[in-house]
XYZ file of C-alpha atoms in Angstrom:
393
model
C 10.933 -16.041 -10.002
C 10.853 -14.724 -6.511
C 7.680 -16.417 -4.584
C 5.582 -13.681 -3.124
C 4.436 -13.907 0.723
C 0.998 -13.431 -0.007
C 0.518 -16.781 -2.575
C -0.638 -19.275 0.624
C -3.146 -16.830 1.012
C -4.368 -16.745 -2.376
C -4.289 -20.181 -3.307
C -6.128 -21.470 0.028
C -8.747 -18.415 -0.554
C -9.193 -20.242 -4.061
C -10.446 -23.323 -2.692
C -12.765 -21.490 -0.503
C -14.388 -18.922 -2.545
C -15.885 -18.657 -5.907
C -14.090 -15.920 -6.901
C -11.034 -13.957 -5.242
C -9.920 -10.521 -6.137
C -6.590 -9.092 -6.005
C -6.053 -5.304 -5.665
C -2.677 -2.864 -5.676
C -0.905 -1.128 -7.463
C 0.637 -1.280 -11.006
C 3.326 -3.428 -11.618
C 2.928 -4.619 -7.978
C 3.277 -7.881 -9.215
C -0.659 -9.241 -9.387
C -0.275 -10.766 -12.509
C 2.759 -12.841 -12.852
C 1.598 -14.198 -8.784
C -1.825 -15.095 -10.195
C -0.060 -16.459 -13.478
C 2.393 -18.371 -11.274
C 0.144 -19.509 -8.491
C -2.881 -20.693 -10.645
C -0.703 -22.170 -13.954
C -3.307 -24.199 -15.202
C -5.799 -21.632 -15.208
C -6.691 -19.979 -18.894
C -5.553 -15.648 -18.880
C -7.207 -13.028 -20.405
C -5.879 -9.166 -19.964
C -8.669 -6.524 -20.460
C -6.292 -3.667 -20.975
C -6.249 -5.519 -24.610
C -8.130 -3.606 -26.992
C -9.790 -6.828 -28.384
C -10.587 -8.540 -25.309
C -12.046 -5.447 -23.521
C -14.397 -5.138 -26.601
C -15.193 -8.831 -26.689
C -16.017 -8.561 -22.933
C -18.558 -5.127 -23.367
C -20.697 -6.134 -26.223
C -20.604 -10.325 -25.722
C -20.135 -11.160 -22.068
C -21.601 -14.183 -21.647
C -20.093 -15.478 -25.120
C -16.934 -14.009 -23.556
C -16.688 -15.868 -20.515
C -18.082 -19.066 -22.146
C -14.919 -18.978 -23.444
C -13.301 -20.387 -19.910
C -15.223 -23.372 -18.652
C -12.643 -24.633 -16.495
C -12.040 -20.859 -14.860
C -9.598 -18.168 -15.652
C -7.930 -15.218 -14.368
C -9.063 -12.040 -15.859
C -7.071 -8.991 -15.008
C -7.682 -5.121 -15.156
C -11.549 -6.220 -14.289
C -12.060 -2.565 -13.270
C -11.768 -2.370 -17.512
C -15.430 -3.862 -17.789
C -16.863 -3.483 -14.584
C -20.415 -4.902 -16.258
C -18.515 -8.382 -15.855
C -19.223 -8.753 -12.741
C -22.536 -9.207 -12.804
C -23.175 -11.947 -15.221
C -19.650 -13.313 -13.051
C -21.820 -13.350 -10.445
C -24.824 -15.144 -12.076
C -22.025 -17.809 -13.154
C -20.558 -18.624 -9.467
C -24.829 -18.783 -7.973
C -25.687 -21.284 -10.824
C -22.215 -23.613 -10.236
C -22.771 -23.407 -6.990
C -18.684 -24.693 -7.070
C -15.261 -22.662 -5.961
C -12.557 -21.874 -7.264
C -13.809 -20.247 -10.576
C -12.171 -16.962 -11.526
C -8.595 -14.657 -10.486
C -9.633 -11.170 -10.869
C -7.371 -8.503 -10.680
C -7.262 -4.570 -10.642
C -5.644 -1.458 -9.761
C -8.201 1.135 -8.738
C -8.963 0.143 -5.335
C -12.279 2.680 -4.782
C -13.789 1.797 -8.550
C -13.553 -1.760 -8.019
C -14.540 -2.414 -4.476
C -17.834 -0.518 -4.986
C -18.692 -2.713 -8.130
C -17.603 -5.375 -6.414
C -19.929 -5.187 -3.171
C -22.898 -4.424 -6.104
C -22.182 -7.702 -7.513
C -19.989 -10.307 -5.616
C -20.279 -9.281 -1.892
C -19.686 -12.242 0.165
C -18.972 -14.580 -3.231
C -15.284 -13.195 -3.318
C -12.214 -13.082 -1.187
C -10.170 -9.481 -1.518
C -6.726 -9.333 -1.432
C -4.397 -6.166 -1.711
C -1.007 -6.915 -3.184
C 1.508 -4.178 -2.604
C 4.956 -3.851 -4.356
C 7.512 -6.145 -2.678
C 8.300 -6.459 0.747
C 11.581 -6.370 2.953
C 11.669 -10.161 2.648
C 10.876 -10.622 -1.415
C 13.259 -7.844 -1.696
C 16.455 -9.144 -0.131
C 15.171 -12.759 -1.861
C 15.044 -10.724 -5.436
C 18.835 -10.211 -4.406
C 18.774 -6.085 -3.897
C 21.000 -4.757 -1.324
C 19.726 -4.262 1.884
C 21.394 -1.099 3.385
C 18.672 1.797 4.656
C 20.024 4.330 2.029
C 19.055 1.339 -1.005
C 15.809 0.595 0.458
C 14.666 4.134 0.427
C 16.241 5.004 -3.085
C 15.524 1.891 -5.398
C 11.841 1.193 -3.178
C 10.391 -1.908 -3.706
C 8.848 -2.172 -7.105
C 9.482 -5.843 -8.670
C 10.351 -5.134 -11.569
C 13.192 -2.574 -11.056
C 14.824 -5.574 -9.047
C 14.071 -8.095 -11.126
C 15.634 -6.287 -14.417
C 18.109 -4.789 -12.050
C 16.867 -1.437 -13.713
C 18.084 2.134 -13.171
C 15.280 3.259 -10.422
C 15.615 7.041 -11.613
C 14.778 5.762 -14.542
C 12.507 3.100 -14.199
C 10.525 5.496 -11.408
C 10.052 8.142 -13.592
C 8.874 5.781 -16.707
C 6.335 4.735 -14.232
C 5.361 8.234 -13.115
C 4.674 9.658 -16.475
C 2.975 6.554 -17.509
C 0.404 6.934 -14.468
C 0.022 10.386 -15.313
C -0.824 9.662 -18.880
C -2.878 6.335 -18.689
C -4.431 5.889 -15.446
C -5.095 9.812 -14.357
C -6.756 10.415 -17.697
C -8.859 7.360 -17.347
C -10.209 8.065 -13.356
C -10.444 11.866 -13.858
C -10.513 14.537 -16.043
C -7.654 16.420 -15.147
C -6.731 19.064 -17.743
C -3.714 20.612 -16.622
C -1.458 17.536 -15.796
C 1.478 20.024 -15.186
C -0.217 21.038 -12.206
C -1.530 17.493 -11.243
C 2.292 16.364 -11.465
C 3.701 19.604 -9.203
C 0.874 18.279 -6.958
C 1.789 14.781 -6.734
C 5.696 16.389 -6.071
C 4.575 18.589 -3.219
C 2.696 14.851 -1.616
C 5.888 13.499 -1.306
C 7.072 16.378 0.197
C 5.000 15.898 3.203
C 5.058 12.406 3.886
C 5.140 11.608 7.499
C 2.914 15.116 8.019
C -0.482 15.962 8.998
C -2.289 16.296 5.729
C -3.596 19.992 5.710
C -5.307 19.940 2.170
C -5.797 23.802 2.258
C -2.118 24.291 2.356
C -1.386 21.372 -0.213
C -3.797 23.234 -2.594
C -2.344 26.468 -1.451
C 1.416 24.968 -2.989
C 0.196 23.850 -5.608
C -1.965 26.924 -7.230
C -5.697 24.633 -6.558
C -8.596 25.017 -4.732
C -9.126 22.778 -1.757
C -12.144 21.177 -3.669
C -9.030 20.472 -6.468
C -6.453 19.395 -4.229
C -9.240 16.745 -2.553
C -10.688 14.869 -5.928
C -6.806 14.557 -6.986
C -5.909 12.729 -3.790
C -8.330 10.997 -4.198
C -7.516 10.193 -7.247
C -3.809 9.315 -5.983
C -5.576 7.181 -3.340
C -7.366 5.241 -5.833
C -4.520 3.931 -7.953
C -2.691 2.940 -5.269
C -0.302 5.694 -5.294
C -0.825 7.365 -1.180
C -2.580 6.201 1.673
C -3.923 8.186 5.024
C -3.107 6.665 7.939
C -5.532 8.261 10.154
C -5.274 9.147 13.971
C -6.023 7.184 16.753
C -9.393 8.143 18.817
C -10.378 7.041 21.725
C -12.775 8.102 24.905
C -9.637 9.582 27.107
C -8.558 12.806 29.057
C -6.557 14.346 25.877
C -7.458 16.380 22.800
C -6.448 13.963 20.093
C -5.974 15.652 16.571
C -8.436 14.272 13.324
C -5.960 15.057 10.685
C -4.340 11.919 9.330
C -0.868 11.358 8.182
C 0.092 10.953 4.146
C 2.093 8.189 2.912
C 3.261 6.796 -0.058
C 2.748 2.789 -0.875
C 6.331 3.275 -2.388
C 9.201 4.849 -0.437
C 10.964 4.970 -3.592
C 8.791 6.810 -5.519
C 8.351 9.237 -3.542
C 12.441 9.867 -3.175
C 12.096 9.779 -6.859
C 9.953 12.547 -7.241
C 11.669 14.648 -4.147
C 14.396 14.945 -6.758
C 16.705 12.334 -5.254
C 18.542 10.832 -7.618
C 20.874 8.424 -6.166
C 21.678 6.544 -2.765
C 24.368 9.034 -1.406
C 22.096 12.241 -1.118
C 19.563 9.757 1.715
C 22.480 10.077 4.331
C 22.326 13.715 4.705
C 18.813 14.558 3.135
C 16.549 16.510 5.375
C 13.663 14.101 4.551
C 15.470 11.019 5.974
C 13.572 10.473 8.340
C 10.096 11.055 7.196
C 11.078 8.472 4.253
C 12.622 6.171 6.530
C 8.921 6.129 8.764
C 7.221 5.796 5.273
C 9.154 2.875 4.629
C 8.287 1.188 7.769
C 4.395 2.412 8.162
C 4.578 0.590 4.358
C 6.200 -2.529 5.799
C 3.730 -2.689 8.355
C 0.532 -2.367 5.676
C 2.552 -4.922 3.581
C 2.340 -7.518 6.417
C -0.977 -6.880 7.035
C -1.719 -7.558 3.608
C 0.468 -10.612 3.071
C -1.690 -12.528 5.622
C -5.349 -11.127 3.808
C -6.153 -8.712 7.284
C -7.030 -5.321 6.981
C -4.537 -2.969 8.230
C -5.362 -1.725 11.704
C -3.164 0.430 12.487
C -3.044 4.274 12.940
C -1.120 6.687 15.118
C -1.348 8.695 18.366
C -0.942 12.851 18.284
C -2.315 15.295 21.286
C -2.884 18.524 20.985
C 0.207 19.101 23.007
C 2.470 17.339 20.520
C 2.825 14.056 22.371
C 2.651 11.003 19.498
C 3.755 7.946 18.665
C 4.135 6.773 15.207
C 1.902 3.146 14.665
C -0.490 1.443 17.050
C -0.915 -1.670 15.826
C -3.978 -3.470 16.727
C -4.015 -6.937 17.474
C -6.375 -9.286 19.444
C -3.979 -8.642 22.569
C -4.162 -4.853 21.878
C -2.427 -2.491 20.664
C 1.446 -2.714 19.800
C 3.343 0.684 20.252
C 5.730 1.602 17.858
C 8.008 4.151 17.799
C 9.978 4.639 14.242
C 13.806 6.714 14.273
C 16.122 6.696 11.276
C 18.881 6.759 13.620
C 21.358 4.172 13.509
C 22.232 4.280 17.671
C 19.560 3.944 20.105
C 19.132 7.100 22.401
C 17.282 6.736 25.232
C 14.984 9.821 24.546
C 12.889 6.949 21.824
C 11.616 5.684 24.597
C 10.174 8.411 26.255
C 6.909 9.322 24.481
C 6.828 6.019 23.947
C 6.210 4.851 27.214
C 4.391 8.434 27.963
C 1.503 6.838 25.656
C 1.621 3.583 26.716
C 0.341 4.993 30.091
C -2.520 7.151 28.261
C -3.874 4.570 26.298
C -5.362 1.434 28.096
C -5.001 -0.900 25.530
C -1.236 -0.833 24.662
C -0.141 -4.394 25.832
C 3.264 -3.784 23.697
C 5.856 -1.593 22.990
C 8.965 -1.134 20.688
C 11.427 0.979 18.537
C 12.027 0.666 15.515
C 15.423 2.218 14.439
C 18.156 2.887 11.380
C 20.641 0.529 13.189
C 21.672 -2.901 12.449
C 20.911 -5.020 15.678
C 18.227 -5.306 17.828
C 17.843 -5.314 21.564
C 15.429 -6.309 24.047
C 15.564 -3.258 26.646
C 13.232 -2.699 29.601
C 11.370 0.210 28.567
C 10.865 -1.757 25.087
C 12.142 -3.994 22.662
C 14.746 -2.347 19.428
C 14.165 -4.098 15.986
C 15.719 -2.652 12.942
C 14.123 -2.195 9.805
C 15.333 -5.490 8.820
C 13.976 -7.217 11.700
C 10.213 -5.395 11.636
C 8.589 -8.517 10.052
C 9.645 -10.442 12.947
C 8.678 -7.935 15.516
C 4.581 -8.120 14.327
C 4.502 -11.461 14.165
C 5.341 -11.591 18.183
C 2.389 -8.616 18.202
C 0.416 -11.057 16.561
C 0.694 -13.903 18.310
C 0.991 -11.692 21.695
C 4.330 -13.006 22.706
C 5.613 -9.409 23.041
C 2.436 -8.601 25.105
């Protein structure tokens, strides 16, 4: 069983809270963390057929069932728990009551604020990080990382990930698209979802992305939104600030897997990442990923975005901390040129705030240069922690 970074979090949260909520995607994990940080607490899954019916038409005989507190997952099933949940934590007036878990980010955090705003904790588990990984025992080269991804499951089975991705794909497309919208022509949602990957690491132009993919711009919108929702993409969205440069509004797509998106680029083993045009843009997924992952891990929000100008000038992450902003420049290469460091520090000078800067690069040591300090992939965890504490300031 491979202890997950974000259980300290949890289980202090616990003992502060009535309730606390964990969030992410599918077979991220939530379940066998709450299972295994929480084992005396009673389980209920709503997916059941029996249990979600129980829960709709007799909630309160339901949830008499678990004086001493359980975790419920899939809450997003019966969203009308929440309420009498709610009427439950006022009246004990105690913490540490219920584990709640989902994987619809947008549907649950609206019925949540409707019904336990400031009575529960939220916490966003992702699939497994660079440390759980290499503790799960998967190998830790750059071409692995960015084929297998970082789903726990295919590491803990030690599963085939073309196979075990594409299972998971055509599982989401049948269970959880179906349930969040009503998609009708799922061959087209799928060529979508392909043509995402495609552009990872881009500006997200939705009119062309509809364009590819035969759909309106209205289309191509609700389904991002509906990838959005079940934890499939994120946007990282552009840095803005009151200075002497046009600054562009489009944000940046990303997968929360690097994996799955290789998957559904059509790469089908380790040996095509080398010379794969997309390298690099999976390679930056993997580490703007990382980045959320930490975030996450410690129950912050993410803060972090990226800088573009009109004239083409960017840098991939600022990373905001309480001594600014961390500058991060991400390249797949494995030798350090010194061209990484020259937007880099062109930035720096533009925006006030950056109080740290560094590469992040395909290689296998890291260096502490003048211009800024080199972590690998490897070493990224380490890296944010000194932005976070300000020792790289």
């Amino acid at each position: 069983m491979i202890e997950r970074d974000i259980t300290p979090q949890i289980v202090s949260l616990f003992e502060q809270y009535p309730f606390v909520t964990v969030t992410g995607p599918r077979q991220s994990g939530k379940t066998t963390l709450c299972r295994v940080a929480f084992p005396g607490l009673d389980y209920v899954n709503l997916e059941a057929p029996d249990a979600r019916e129980f829960a709709e038409f007799d909630p309160r005989a339901f949830l008499a069932q678990f004086g001493g507190g359980a975790i419920i997952d899939e809450i997003q099933r019966v969203p009308g728990l929440l309420s009498y949940l709610q009427v439950i934590g006022d009246e004990s007036g105690r913490n540490g009551l219920f584990v709640l878990t989902g994987s619809e980010q947008f549907v649950l955090s609206a019925a949540i604020s409707q019904s336990l705003a400031g009575r529960t904790a939220l916490l966003r588990l992702l699939p497994f990080s660079l440390a759980e990984r290499r503790r799960a025992g998967a190998s830790n080269t750059i071409e692995d990382i960015l084929h297998t991804g970082f789903y726990p499951r295919i590491h803990d089975q030690r599963l085939d990930p073309v196979q075990a991705l594409g299972d998971y794909f055509e599982t989401y497309v049948e269970r959880d698209v179906r349930q969040l919208s009503e998609i009708r022509n799922l061959s087209s949602f799928r060529r979508f979802v392909r043509l995402c990957a495609g552009r990872i690491g881009q500006l997200l132009n939705l009119s062309s992305l509809g364009s590819d993919a035969g759909v309106s711009h209205t289309t191509a919108r609700q389904w991002l939104n509906v990838l959005e929702t079940s934890y499939i993409v994120f946007q990282l969205q552009p840095y803005h600030a009151n200075i002497r440069k046009r600054l562009v509004r489009s944000p940046k797509l990303y997968f929360y897997d690097v994996g799955l998106a290789s998957y559904l680029i059509g790469i089908e083993h380790a040996g095509q990442i080398a010379t794969h045009p997309l390298r690099g843009f999976l390679f930056e997924n993997a580490v703007v990923a990382e980045t959320l992952k930490h975030r996450f891990n410690r129950g912050r929000q993410a803060n972090v975005s990226f800088y573009r100008d009109a004239q083409g000038l960017e840098c991939d992450l600022l990373y905001e901390t309480g001594y600014g902003y961390g500058a991060i420049e991400i390249k797949s290469g494995a030798t350090v040129s010194s061209d990484y460091f020259v937007g880099l520090n062109r930035v720096a000078d533009l925006v006030p705030e950056v109080s740290a800067k560094a590469v992040v690069y395909g290689g296998a040591r890291g260096q502490k240069r003048s211009d800024a300090e080199v972590a690998t992939m490897n070493g990224l965890a380490g890296l944010l922690s000194r932005f976070d504490s300000g020792d790289s300031a």
